[in-house]
Short mmCIF file of C-alpha atoms in Angstrom, two decimals:
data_model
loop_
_atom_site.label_atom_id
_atom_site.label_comp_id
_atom_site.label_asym_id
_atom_site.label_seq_id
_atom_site.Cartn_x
_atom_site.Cartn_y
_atom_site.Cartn_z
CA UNK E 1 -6.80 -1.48 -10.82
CA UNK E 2 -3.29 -0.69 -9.69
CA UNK E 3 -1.81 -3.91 -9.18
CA UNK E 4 -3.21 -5.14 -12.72
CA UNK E 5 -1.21 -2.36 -14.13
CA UNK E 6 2.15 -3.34 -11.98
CA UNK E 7 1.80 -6.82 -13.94
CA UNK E 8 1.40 -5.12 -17.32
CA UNK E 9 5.28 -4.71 -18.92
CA UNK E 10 6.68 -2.03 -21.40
CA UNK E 11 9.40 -2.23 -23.38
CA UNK E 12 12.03 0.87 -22.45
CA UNK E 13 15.35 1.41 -23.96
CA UNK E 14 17.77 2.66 -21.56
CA UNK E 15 22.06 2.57 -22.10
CA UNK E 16 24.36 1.12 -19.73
CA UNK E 17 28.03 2.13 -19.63
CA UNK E 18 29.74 -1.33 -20.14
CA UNK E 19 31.18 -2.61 -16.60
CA UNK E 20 27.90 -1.86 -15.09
CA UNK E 21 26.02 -3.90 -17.66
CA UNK E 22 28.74 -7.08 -16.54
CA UNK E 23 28.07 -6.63 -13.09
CA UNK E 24 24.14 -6.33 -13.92
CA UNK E 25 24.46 -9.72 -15.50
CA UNK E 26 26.82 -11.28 -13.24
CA UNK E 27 24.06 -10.32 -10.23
CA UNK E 28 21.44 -11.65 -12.22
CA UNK E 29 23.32 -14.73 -12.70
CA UNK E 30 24.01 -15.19 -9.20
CA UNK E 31 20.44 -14.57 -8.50
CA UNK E 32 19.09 -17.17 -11.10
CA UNK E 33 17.29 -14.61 -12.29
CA UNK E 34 17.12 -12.94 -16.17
CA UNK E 35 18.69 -9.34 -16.40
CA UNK E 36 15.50 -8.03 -17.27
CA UNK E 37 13.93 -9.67 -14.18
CA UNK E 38 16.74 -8.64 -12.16
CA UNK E 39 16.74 -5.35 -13.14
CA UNK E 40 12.96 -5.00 -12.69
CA UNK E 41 13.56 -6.49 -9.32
CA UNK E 42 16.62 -3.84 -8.26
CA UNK E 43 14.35 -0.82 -9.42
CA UNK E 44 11.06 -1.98 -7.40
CA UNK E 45 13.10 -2.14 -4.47
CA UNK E 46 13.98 1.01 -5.14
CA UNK E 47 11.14 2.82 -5.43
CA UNK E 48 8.95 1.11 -3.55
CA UNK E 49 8.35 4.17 -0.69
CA UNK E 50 7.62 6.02 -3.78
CA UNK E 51 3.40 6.47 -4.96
CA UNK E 52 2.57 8.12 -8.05
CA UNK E 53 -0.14 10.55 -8.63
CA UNK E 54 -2.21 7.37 -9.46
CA UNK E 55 -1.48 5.02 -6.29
CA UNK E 56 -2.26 8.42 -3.83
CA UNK E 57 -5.55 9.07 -5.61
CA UNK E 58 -6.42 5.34 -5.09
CA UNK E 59 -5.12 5.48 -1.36
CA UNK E 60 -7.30 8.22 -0.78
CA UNK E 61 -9.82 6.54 -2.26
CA UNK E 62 -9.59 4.09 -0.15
CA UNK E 63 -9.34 5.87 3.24
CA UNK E 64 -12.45 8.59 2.15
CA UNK E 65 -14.93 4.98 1.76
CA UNK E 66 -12.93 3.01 4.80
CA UNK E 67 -14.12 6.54 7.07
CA UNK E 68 -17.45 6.17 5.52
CA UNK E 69 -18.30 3.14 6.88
CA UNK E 70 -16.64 3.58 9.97
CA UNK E 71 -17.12 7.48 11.09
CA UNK E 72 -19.47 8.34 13.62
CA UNK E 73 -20.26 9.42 17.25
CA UNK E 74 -21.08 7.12 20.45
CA UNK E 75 -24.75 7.55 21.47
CA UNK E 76 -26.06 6.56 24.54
CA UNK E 77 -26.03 7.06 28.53
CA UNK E 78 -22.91 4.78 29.03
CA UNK E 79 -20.02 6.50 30.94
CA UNK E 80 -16.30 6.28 28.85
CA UNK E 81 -15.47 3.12 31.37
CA UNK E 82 -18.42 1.26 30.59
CA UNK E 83 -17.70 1.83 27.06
CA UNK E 84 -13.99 1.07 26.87
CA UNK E 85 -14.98 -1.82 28.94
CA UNK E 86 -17.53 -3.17 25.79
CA UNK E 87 -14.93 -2.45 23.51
CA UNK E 88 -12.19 -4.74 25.04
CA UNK E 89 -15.31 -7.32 26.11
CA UNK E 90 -15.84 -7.36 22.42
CA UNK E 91 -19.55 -8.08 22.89
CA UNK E 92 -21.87 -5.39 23.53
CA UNK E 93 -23.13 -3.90 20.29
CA UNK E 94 -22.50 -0.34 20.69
CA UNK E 95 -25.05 2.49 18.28
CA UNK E 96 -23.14 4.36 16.38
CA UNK E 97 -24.48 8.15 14.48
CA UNK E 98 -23.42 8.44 10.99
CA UNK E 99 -22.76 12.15 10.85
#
């Protein structure tokens, strides 16, 4: 849901003292890129370490059904070793208690 609204553009109006509006274009040019793209580009980078309230909900989201499926407790008379050992081994199927 996110990422289709990433691709969806609005038109914004914002004012640019002069010189940095050349060297906007000039970097743009360089890149090969349009000054919109360019600037779209610059800002991303930016803020990319930066979620909204949106991409946090949907993060939790995601974690809350990822520990759904994978929460639980080891059952069974196997000591820690044996278990680590089926773990790295990769093979033994393991029961696992939904709590």
């Amino acid at each position: 849901m996110i990422a289709a609204e990433i691709k969806t553009k609005i038109q914004t109006a914002f004012r640019f003292e002069p010189l940095l509006l050349e060297r906007v274009k000039k970097a743009a040019k360089q890149e090969g890129v349009s000054v919109n793209e360019y600037v779209s580009n610059v800002l991303a980078d930016a803020t990319q370490d930066i979620l909204t309230e949106k991409e946090m909900e949907e993060r939790r989201r995601e974690t809350e059904e990822f520990l759904a499926t994978v929460a639980g407790k080891w059952v069974g008379d196997e000591t820690t070793e044996e278990i680590m050992e089926g773990i790295k081994e990769g093979r033994k199927p393991w029961k696992v208690r939904k709590w």
